[in-house]
Short mmCIF file of C-alpha atoms and ligand atoms in Angstrom, two decimals:
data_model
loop_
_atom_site.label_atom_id
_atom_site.label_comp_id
_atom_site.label_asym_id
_atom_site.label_seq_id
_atom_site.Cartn_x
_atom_site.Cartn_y
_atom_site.Cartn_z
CA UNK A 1 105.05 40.81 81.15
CA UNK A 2 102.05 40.89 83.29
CA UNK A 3 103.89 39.58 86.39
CA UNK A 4 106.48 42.28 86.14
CA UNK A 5 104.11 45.15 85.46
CA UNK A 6 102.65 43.75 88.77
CA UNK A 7 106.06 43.76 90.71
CA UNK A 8 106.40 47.40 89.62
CA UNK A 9 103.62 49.09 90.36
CA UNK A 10 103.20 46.93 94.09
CA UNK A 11 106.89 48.12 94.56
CA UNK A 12 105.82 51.66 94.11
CA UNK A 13 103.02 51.36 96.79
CA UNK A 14 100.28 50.61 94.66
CA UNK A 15 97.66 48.17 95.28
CA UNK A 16 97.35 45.55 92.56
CA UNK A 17 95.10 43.38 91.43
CA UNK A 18 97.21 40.96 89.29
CA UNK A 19 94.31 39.02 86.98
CA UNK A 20 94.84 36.13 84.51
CA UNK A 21 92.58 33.59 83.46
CA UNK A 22 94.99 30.68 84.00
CA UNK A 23 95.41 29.46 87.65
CA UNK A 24 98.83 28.00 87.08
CA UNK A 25 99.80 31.71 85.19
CA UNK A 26 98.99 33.47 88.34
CA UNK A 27 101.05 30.60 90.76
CA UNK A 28 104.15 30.83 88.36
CA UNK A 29 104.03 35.10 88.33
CA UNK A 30 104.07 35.27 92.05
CA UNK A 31 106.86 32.75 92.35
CA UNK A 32 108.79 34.45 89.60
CA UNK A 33 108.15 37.88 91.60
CA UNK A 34 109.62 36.36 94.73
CA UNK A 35 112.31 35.25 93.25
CA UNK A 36 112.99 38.75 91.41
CA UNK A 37 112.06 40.45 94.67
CA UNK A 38 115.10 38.51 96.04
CA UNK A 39 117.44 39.33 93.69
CA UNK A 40 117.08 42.77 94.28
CA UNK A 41 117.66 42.21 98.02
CA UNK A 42 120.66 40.95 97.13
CA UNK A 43 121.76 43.49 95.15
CA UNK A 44 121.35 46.00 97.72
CA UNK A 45 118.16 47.50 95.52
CA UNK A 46 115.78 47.13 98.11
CA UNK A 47 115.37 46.19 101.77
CA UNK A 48 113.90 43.06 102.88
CA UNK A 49 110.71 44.91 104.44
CA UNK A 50 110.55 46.37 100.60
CA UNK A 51 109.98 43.01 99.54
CA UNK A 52 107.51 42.12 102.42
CA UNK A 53 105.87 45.30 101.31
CA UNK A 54 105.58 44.41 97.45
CA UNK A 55 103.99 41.03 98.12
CA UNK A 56 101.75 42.13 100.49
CA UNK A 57 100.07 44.96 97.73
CA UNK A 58 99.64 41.98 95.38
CA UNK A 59 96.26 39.92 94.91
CA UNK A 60 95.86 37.21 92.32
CA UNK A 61 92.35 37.20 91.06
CA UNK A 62 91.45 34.66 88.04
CA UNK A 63 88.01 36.37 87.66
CA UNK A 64 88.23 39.40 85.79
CA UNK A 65 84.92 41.28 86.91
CA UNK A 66 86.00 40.92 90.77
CA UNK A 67 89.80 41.84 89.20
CA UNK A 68 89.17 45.64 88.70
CA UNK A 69 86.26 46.49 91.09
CA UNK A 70 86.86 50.01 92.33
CA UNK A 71 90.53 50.04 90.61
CA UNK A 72 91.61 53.48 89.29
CA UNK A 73 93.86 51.64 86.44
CA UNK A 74 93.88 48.80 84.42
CA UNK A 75 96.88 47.94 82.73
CA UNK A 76 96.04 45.05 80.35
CA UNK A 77 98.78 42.86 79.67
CA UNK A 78 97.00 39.34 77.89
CA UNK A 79 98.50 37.66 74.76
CA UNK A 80 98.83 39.54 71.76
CA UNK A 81 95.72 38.47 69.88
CA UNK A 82 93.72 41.63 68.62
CA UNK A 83 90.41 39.84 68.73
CA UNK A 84 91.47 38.71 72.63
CA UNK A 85 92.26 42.13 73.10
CA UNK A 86 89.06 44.17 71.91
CA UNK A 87 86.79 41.20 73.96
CA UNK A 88 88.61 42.44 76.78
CA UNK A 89 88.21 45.95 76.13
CA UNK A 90 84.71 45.54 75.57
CA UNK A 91 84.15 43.54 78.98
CA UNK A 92 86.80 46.26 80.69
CA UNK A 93 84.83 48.95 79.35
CA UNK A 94 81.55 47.66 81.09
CA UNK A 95 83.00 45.98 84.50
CA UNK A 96 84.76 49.64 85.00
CA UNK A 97 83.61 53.50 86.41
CA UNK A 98 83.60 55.78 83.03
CA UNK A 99 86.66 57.59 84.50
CA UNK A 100 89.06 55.17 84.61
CA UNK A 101 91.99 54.69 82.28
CA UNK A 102 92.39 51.77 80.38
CA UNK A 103 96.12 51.02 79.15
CA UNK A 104 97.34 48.52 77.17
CA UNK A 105 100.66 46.73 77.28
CA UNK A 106 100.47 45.85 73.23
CA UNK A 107 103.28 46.03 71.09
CA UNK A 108 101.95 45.99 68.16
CA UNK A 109 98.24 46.27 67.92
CA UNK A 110 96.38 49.62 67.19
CA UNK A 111 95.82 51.43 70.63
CA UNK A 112 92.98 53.54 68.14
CA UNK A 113 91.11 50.32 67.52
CA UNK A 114 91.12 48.90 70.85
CA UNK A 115 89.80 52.64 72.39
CA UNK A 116 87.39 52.52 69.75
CA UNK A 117 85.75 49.30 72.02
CA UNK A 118 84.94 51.20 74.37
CA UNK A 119 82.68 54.14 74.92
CA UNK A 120 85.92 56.37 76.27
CA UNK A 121 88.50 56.15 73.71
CA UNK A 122 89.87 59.62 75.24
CA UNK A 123 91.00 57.45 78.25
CA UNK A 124 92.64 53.80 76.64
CA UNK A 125 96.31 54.36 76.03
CA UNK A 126 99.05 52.56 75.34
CA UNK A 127 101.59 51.79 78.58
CA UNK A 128 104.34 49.58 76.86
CA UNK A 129 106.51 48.11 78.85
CA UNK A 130 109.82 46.25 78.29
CA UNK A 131 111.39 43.22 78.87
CA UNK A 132 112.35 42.87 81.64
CA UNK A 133 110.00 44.85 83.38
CA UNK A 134 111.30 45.38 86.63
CA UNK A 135 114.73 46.10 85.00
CA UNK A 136 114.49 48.23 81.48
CA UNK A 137 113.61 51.84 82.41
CA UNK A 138 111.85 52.70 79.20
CA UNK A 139 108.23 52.86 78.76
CA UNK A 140 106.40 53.87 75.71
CA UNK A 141 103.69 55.70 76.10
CA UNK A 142 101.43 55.65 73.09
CA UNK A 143 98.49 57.91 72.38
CA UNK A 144 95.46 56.60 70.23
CA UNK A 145 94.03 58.82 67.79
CA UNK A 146 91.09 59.95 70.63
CA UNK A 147 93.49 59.60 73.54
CA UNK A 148 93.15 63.04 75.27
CA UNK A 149 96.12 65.46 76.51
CA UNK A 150 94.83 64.74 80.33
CA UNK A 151 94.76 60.94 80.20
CA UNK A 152 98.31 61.23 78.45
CA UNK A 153 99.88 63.71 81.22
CA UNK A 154 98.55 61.29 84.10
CA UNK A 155 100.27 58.02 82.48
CA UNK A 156 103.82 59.79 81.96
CA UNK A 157 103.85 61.01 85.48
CA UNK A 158 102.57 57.98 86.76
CA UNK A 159 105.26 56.52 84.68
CA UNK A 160 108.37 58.32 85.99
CA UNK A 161 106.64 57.76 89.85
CA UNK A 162 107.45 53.87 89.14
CA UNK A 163 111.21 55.07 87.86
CA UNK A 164 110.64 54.97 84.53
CA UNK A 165 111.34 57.00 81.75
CA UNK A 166 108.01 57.32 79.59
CA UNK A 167 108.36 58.48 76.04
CA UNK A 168 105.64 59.70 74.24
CA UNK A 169 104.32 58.13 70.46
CA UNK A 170 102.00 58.29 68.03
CA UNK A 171 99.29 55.03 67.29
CA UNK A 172 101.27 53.89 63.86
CA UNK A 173 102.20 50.25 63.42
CA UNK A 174 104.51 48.81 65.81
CA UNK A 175 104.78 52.42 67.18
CA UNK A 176 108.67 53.31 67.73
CA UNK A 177 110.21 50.28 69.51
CA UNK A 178 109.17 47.32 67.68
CA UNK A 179 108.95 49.33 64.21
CA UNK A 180 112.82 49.64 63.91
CA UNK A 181 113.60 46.38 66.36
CA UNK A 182 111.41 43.95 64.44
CA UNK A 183 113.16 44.26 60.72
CA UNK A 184 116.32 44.20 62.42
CA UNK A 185 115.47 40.91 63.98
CA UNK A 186 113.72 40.00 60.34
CA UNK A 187 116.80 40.64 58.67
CA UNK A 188 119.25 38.56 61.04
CA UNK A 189 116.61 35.53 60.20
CA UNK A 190 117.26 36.40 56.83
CA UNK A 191 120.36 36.36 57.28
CA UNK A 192 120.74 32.95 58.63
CA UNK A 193 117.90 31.03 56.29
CA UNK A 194 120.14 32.84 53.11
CA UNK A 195 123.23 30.61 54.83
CA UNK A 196 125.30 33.75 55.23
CA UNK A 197 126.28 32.57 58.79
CA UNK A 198 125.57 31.02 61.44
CA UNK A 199 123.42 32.07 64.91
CA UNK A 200 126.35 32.58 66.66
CA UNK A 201 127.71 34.56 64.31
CA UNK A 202 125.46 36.65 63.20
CA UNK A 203 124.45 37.61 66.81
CA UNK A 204 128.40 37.72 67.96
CA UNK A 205 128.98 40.50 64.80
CA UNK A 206 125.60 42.67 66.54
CA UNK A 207 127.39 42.18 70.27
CA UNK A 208 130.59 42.79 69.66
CA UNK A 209 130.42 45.22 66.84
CA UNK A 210 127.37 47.36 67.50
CA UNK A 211 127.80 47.32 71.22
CA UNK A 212 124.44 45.56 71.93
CA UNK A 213 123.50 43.35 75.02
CA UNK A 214 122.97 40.19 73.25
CA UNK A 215 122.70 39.40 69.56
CA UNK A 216 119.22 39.90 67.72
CA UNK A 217 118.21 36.15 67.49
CA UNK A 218 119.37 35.49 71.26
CA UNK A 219 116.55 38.32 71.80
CA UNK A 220 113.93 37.13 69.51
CA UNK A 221 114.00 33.59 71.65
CA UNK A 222 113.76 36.00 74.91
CA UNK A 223 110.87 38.21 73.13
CA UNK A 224 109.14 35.02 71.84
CA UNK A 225 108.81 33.91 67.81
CA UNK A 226 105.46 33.75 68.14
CA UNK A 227 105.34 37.61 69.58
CA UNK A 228 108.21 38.53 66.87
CA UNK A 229 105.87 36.99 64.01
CA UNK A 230 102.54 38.88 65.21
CA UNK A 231 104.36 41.92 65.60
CA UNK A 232 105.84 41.61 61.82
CA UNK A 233 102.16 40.44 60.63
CA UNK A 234 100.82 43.44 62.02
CA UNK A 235 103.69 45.72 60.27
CA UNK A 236 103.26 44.34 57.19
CA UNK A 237 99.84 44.29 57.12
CA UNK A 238 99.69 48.14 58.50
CA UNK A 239 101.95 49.43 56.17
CA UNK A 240 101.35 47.33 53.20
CA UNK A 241 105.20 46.88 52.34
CA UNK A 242 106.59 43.86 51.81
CA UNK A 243 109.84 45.00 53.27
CA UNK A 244 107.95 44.00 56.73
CA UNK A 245 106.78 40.55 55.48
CA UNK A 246 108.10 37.82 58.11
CA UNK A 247 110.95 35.17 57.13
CA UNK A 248 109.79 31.89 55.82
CA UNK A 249 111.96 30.24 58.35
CA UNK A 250 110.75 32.60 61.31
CA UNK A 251 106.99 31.24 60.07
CA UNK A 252 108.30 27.84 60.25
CA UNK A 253 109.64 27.48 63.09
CA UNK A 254 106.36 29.35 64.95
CA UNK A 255 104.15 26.84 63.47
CA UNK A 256 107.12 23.59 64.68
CA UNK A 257 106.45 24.98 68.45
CA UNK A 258 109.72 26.38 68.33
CA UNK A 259 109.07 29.94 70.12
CA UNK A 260 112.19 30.40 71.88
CA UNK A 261 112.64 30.33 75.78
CA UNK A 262 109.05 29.96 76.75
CA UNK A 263 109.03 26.84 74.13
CA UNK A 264 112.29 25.37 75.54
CA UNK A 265 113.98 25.66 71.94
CA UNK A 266 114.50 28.59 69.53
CA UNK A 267 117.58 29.45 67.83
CA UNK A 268 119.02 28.54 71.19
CA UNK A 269 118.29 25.36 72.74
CA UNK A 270 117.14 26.93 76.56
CA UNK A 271 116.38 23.00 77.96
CA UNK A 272 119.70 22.59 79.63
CA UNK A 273 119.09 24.45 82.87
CA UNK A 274 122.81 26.68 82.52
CA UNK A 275 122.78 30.46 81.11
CA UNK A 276 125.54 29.41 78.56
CA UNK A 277 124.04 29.59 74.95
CA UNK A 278 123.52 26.48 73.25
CA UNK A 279 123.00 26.80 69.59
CA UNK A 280 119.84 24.68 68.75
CA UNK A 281 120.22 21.35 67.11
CA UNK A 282 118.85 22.34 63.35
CA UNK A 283 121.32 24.80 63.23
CA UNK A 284 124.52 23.48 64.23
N1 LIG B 1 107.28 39.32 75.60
C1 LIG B 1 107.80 40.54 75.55
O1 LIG B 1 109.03 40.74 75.55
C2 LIG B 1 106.88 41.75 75.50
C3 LIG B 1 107.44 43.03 75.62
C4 LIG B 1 106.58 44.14 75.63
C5 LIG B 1 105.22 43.95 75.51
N2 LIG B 1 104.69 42.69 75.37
C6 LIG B 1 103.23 42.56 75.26
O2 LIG B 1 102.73 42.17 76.54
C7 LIG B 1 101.56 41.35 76.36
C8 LIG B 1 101.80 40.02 77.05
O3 LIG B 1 102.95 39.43 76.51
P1 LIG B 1 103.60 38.13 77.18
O4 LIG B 1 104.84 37.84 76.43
O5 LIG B 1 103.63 38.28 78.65
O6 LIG B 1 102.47 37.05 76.77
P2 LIG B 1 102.20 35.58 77.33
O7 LIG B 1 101.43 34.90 76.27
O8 LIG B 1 103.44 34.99 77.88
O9 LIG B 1 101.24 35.86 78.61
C9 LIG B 1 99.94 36.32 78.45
C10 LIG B 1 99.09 35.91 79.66
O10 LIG B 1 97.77 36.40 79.41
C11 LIG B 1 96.86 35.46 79.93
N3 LIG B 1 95.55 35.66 79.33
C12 LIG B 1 95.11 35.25 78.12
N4 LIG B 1 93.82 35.61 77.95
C13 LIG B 1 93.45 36.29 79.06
C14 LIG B 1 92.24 36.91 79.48
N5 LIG B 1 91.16 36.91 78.72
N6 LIG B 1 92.21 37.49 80.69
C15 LIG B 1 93.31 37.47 81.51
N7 LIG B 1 94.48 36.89 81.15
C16 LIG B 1 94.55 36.31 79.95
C17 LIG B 1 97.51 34.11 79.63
O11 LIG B 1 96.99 33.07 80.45
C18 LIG B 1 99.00 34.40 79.89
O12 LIG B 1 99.36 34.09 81.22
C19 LIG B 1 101.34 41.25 74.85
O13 LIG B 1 100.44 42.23 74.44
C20 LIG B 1 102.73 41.51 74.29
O14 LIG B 1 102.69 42.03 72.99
C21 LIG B 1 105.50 41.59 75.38
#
């Protein structure tokens, strides 16, 4: 997510500082942003000297204190681990001038408890992003319980600058987006471990007969198990209701390595280098 939050913003003429702790993280981001950059040359999106233009805003930094000096915005994008997240907080909160605004690419965790971190809760907000980021037009813009009116006006038009569409929420668990998306994907995994049918049925009846892109479990190995089970943890555990509680077999296959596309192997097997689907091996 990071790299294409990255790609967006260097598109739209800002300079970024694109920070991860992980060497190897910030090698693979650029080349992936390259190789986005050219298929939207390709596609006629943007020019070549577009392109040239994007790269040239972008600097890698692994060190997060040299990261944001004199930066306006930080748009935090790390793995979705709350204690991970407040450290960061607490270090952005001290590396950073008072008036900057800290946003948070979560999509789950409280934006409230992160802001309250920091000693300016009125300026942390959530900036959620989606997947892909250069692509999906939506961005959620969630307000923490301190976030002020000012901060929140500055992030939506900063927002539809990059070609977005913001939409503004309230700080409840898994906000909008991932409060109705993540049952739905719960419920195909149900679903399947309750033999009803198969992966490719059960995401050939969601294509095909609700119109969407691609099938819930084809999108839970894009999204990530491990993200889909963190986000349904922090649901469940927000809300109290066990109508959020994660499948058994979406916990077991997190804790087998099998996290979808990043892992190689999900519902889908994603080792064989083509884009057709192949159904993984346990559940042929
Ligand atoms: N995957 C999605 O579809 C999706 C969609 C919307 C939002 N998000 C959110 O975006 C965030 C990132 O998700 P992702 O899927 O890209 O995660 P990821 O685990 O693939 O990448 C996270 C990156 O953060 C880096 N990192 C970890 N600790 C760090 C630190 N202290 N400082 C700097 N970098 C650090 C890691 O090295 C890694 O490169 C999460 O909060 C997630 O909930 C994900």
């Amino acid at each position: 997510m990071g790299n294409g939050i990255a790609h967006v913003f260097a598109q739209f003429g800002h300079q970024v500082n694109l920070i991860d702790i992980s060497q190897s993280a910030l090698d693979k981001a650029l080349e992936t942003i390259g190789k986005n950059l050219d298929r939207q040359v390709v596609k006629g999106a943007i020019t070549e000297e577009e392109k040239a233009g994007t790269l040239a805003n972008l600097t890698p930094h692994t060190d997060m204190a040299k990261g944001v000096q004199g930066v306006s915005l930080v748009v935090e994008a790390a793995t979705e681990n709350v204690a991970l997240k407040l450290k960061i907080f607490r270090d952005l909160d001290a590396m950073t001038a008072p008036d900057v605004i800290l946003a948070t690419n979560t999509s789950s965790i409280s934006i409230t408890q992160i802001a309250a971190e920091t000693q300016r809760p009125d300026k942390v907000i959530g900036m959620h992003f989606m997947n892909p980021v250069p692509v999906m037009k939506l961005v959620e813009i969630i307000r923490g319980y301190s976030t002020s009116d000012k901060v929140t006006t500055t992030i939506m038009e900063m927002s539809r600058k990059l070609n977005k569409v913001p939409v503004e929420v309230n700080d409840y668990p898994g906000f909008v987006a991932n409060r109705i998306l993540m049952p739905m994907i719960n419920e195909a995994i149900y679903t399947l471990y309750e033999g009803v049918a198969g992966v490719e049925e059960i995401d050939t009846v969601m294509k095909l007969g609700m119109a969407h892109p691609m099938g819930p479990l084809q999108l839970a190995d894009f999204i990530g198990l491990d993200v889909c089970l963190a986000i349904l943890r922090v649901l469940n555990d927000g809300f109290g209701n066990p109508k959020y509680a994660p499948c058994p077999l979406l916990v077991n296959m997190v804790m087998a390595g099998k996290k979808g596309v990043k892992s190689g192997e999900g519902f889908y097997s994603w080792s064989h280098g083509t884009k057709e689907l192949v159904v993984a091996d346990n559940f042929k």
